[in-house]
XYZ file of C-alpha atoms in Angstrom:
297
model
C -35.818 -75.264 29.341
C -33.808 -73.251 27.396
C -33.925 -69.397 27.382
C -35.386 -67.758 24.194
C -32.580 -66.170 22.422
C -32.367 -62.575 23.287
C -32.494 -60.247 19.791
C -29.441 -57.426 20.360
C -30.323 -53.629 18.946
C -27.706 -51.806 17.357
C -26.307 -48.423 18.472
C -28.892 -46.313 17.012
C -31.661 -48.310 18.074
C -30.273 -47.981 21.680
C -29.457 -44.186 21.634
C -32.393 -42.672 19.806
C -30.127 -39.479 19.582
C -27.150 -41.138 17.850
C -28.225 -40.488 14.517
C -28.681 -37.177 14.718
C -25.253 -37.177 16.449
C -23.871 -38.975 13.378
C -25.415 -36.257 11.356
C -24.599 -33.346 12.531
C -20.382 -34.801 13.220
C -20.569 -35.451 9.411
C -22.184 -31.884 8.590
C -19.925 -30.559 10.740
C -16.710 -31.925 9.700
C -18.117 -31.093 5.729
C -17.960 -27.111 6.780
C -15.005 -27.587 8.291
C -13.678 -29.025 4.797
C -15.164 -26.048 2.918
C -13.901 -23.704 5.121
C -10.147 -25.526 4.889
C -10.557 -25.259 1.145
C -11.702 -21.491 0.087
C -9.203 -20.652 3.042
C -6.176 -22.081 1.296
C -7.935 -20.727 -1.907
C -8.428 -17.381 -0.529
C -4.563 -17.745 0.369
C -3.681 -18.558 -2.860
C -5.584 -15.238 -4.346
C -4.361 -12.975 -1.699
C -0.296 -13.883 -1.002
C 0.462 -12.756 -4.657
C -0.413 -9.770 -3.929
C 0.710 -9.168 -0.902
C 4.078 -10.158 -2.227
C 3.865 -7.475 -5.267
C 2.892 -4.598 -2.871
C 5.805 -5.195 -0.657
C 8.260 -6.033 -2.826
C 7.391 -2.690 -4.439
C 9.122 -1.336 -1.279
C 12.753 -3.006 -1.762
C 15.420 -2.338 -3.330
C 17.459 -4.482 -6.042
C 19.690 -6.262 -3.962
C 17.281 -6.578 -1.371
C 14.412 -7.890 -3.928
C 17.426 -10.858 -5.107
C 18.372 -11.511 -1.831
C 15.221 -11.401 0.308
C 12.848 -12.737 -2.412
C 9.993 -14.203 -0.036
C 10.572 -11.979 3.142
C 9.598 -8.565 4.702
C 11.609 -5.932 3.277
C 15.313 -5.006 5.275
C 14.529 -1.375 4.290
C 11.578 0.709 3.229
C 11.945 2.297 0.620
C 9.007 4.259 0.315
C 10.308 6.327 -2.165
C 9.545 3.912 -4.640
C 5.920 4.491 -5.648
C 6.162 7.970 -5.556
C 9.401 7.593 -7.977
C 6.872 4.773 -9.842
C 4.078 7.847 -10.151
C 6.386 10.573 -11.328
C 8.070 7.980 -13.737
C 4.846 8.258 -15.700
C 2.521 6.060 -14.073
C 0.237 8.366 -12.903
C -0.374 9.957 -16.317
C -1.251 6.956 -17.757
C -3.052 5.965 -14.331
C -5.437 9.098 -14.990
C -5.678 8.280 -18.410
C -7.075 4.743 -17.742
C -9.631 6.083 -15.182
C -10.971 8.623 -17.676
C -11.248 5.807 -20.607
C -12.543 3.289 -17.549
C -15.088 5.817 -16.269
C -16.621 7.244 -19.573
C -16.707 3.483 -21.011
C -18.596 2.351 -18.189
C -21.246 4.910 -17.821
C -21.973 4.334 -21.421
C -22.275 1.312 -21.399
C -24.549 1.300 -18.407
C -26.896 3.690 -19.779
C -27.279 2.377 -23.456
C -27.022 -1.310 -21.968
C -29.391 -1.049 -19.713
C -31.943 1.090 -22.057
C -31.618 -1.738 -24.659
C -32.221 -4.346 -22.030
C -35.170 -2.424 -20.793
C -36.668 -2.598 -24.429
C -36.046 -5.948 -25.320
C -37.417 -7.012 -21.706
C -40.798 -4.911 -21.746
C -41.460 -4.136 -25.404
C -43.096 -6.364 -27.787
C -42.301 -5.250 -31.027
C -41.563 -6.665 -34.670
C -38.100 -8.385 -34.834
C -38.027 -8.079 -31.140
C -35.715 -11.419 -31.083
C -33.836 -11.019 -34.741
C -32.104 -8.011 -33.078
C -31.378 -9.504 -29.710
C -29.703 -12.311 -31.697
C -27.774 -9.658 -33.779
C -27.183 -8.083 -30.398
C -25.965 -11.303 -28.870
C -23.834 -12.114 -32.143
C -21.254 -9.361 -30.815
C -20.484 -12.268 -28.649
C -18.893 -14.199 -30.973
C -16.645 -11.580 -32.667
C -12.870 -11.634 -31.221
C -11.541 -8.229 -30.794
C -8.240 -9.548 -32.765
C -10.591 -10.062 -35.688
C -11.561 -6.596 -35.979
C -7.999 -4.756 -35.256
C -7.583 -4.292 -39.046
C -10.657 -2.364 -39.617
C -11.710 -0.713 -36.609
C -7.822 0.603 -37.410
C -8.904 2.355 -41.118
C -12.384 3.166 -39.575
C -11.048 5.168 -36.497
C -8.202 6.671 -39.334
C -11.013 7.459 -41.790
C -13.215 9.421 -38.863
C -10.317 11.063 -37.791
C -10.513 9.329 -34.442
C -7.241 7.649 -34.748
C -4.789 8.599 -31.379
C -7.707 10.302 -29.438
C -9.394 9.155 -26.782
C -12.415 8.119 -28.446
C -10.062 5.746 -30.381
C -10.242 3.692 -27.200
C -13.709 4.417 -26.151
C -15.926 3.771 -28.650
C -14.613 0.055 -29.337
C -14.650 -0.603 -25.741
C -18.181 0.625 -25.642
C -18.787 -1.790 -28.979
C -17.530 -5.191 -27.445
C -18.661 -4.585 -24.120
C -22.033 -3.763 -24.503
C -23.676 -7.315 -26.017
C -22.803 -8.972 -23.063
C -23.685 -6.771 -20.519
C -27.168 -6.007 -22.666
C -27.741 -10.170 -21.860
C -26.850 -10.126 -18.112
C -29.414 -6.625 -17.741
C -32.063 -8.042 -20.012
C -31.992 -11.394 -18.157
C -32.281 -9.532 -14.759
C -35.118 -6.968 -15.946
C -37.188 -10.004 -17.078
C -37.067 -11.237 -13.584
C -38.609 -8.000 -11.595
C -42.612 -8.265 -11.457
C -45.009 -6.354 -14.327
C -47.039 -5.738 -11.521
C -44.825 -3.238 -10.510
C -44.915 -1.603 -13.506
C -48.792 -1.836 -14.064
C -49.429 -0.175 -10.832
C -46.724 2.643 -11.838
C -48.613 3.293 -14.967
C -51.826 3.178 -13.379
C -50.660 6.454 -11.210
C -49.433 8.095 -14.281
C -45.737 6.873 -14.763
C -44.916 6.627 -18.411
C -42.105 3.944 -20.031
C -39.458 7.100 -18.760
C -40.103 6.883 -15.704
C -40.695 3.589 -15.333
C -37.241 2.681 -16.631
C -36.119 5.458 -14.112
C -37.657 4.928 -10.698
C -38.577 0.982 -10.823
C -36.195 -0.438 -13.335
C -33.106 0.783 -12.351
C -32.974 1.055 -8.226
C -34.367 -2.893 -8.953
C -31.868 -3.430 -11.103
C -28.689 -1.989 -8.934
C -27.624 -4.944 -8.319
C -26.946 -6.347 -11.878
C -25.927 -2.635 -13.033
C -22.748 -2.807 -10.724
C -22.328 -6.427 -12.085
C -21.791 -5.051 -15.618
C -20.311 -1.868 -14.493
C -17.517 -4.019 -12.389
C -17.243 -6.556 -15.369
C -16.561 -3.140 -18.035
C -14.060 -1.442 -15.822
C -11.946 -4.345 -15.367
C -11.941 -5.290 -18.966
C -11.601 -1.861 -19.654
C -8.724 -1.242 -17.305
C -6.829 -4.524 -18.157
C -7.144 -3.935 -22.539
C -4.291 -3.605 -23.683
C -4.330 -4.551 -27.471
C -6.288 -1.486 -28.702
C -4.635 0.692 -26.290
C -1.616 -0.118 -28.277
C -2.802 0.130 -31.821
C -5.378 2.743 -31.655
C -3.354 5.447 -29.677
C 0.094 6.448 -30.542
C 1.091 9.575 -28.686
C 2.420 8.730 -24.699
C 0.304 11.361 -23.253
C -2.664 9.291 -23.933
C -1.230 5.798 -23.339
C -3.164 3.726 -20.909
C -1.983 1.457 -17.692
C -1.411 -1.971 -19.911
C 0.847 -0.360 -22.360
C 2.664 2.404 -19.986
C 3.700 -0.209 -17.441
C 5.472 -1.435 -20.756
C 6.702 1.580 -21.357
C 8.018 1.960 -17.774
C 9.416 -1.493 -17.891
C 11.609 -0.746 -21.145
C 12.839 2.883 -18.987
C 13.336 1.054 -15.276
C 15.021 -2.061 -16.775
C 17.115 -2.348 -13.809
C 15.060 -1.188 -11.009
C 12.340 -3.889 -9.927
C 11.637 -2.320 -6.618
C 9.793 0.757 -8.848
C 8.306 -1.795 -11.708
C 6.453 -3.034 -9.310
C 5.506 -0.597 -7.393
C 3.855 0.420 -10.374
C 2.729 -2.593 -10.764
C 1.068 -2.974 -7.199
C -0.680 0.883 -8.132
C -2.107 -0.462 -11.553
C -3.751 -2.887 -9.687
C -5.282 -1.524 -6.506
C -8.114 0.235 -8.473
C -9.630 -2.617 -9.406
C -8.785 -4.320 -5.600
C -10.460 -1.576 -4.423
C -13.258 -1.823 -6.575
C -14.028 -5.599 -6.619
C -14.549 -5.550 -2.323
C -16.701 -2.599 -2.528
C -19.039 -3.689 -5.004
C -18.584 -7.819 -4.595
C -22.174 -7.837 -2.618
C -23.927 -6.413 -5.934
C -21.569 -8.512 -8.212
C -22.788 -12.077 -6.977
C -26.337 -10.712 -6.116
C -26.774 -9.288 -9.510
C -25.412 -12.938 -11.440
C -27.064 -14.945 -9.492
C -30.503 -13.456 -9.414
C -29.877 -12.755 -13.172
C -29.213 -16.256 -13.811
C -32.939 -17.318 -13.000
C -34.965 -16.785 -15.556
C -33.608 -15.725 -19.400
């Protein structure tokens, strides 16, 4: 007789673990291919500037001859000679326009997102869409007049020549991101405050803003670096050097140090570090505050 014909299993069928083996090789070797990828990324992000902070310590010949290497010589000399060349008057100029810009448009941006987030009132949406119309108008569009505006105020070459604009086209976007994130923390929280006695005040005070920390530093990182980086109004709207800005002094310094690279950019690397410096303390807040934001509009 002949032998009944013997059915074969596969792999998986004879190794009950094999698929999970299978899946966890494949998730494995995925994170492995993310973490390849943001690491060159990261690289990509971070040699650039390692590159401008130490080639603000060579000198000429050694920045032509030893492009992509460590420098043969320290010359430390350069950033303070970078500072005293005028970089750090325009460097405390930018952090009293960058400071001042972004309180203000923390407080008044978050108060208006507040309102339009909690209040019910008539034309509640016609202003958040003339709000949210600030979007669409380009700061080049406006140089003309905000130029005879600030001349007819007698704000021309002050520092509230840069200010106030800054203020202007920074706070419809930043009112969006705060009003998106207020509508997302509970009413409950609010009823029960007003319940003890809390009035709208105080509500904004000790329940809407520690909620809304996260999404604050959001805007306030988003306004300082727009702030710092501006450099078309800081050259239009201010005329005398004492008040010039970072953007248009490191211009200034360029035109002056035309033969010196080592000290360009070691102005260049101090320009920059603020906002470095910045960006890793507050990066936690940044993403928290965009992506909770981002949930409900």
């Amino acid at each position: 007789m002949s032998q009944p014909a013997v059915k074969t299993k596969n792999l998986t069928e004879l190794s009950p673990g094999g698929t999970h083996f299978g899946t966890k090789l494949k998730d494995r070797m995925f994170q492995a291919g993310v973490l390849v990828w943001f690491s060159l990324f990261a690289l990509v992000i971070i040699y650039p500037m390692f590159w401008l902070v130490i080639s603000g310590f060579k000198s000429n010949s050694d920045f032509f001859l030893n492009t992509w290497s460590l420098p043969e010589e320290w010359h430390w000399g350069n950033y303070i000679s970078a500072w005293d060349a005028g970089i750090g008057h325009f460097f405390l100029n930018s952090v009293l326009v960058t400071v001042v810009s972004v309180l203000a448009v923390v407080v008044l941006g978050s108060m208006a997102a507040y309102g339009l987030s909690r209040f019910q009132f008539r034309g509640q949406n016609i202003l958040l869409i003339l709000i949210l119309s600030g979007l669409m108008l380009a700061p080049q569009v406006s140089l003309i007049p905000l130029y005879k505006l600030l001349q007819g105020l007698g704000l021309y070459n002050t520092y509230w020549a840069l200010i106030l604009p800054y203020v202007a086209f920074q706070l419809p976007f930043s009112i969006f991101l705060m009003r998106s994130y207020f509508l997302s923390i509970p009413r409950e929280l609010e009823e029960s405050a007003i319940i003890d006695g809390c009035n709208s005040w105080k509500v904004y005070w000790h329940i809407i803003i520690p909620m809304g920390k996260p999404i604050i530093a959001s805007c306030a990182l988003l306004t300082g670096m727009n702030v710092w980086n501006e450099f078309m109004f800081a050259l239009v709207f201010v005329e005398d050097s004492s008040l010039r800005t970072i953007p248009v002094g490191l211009m200034n310094l360029r035109s002056q140090l035309n033969t010196n690279f080592g000290i360009q950019l070691a102005g260049l690397a101090i320009s920059a570090l603020p906002m470095v410096i910045a960006y890793i303390i507050f990066q936690k807040q940044f993403v928290r505050g965009l992506t909770a934001g981002s949930v409900k509009g």
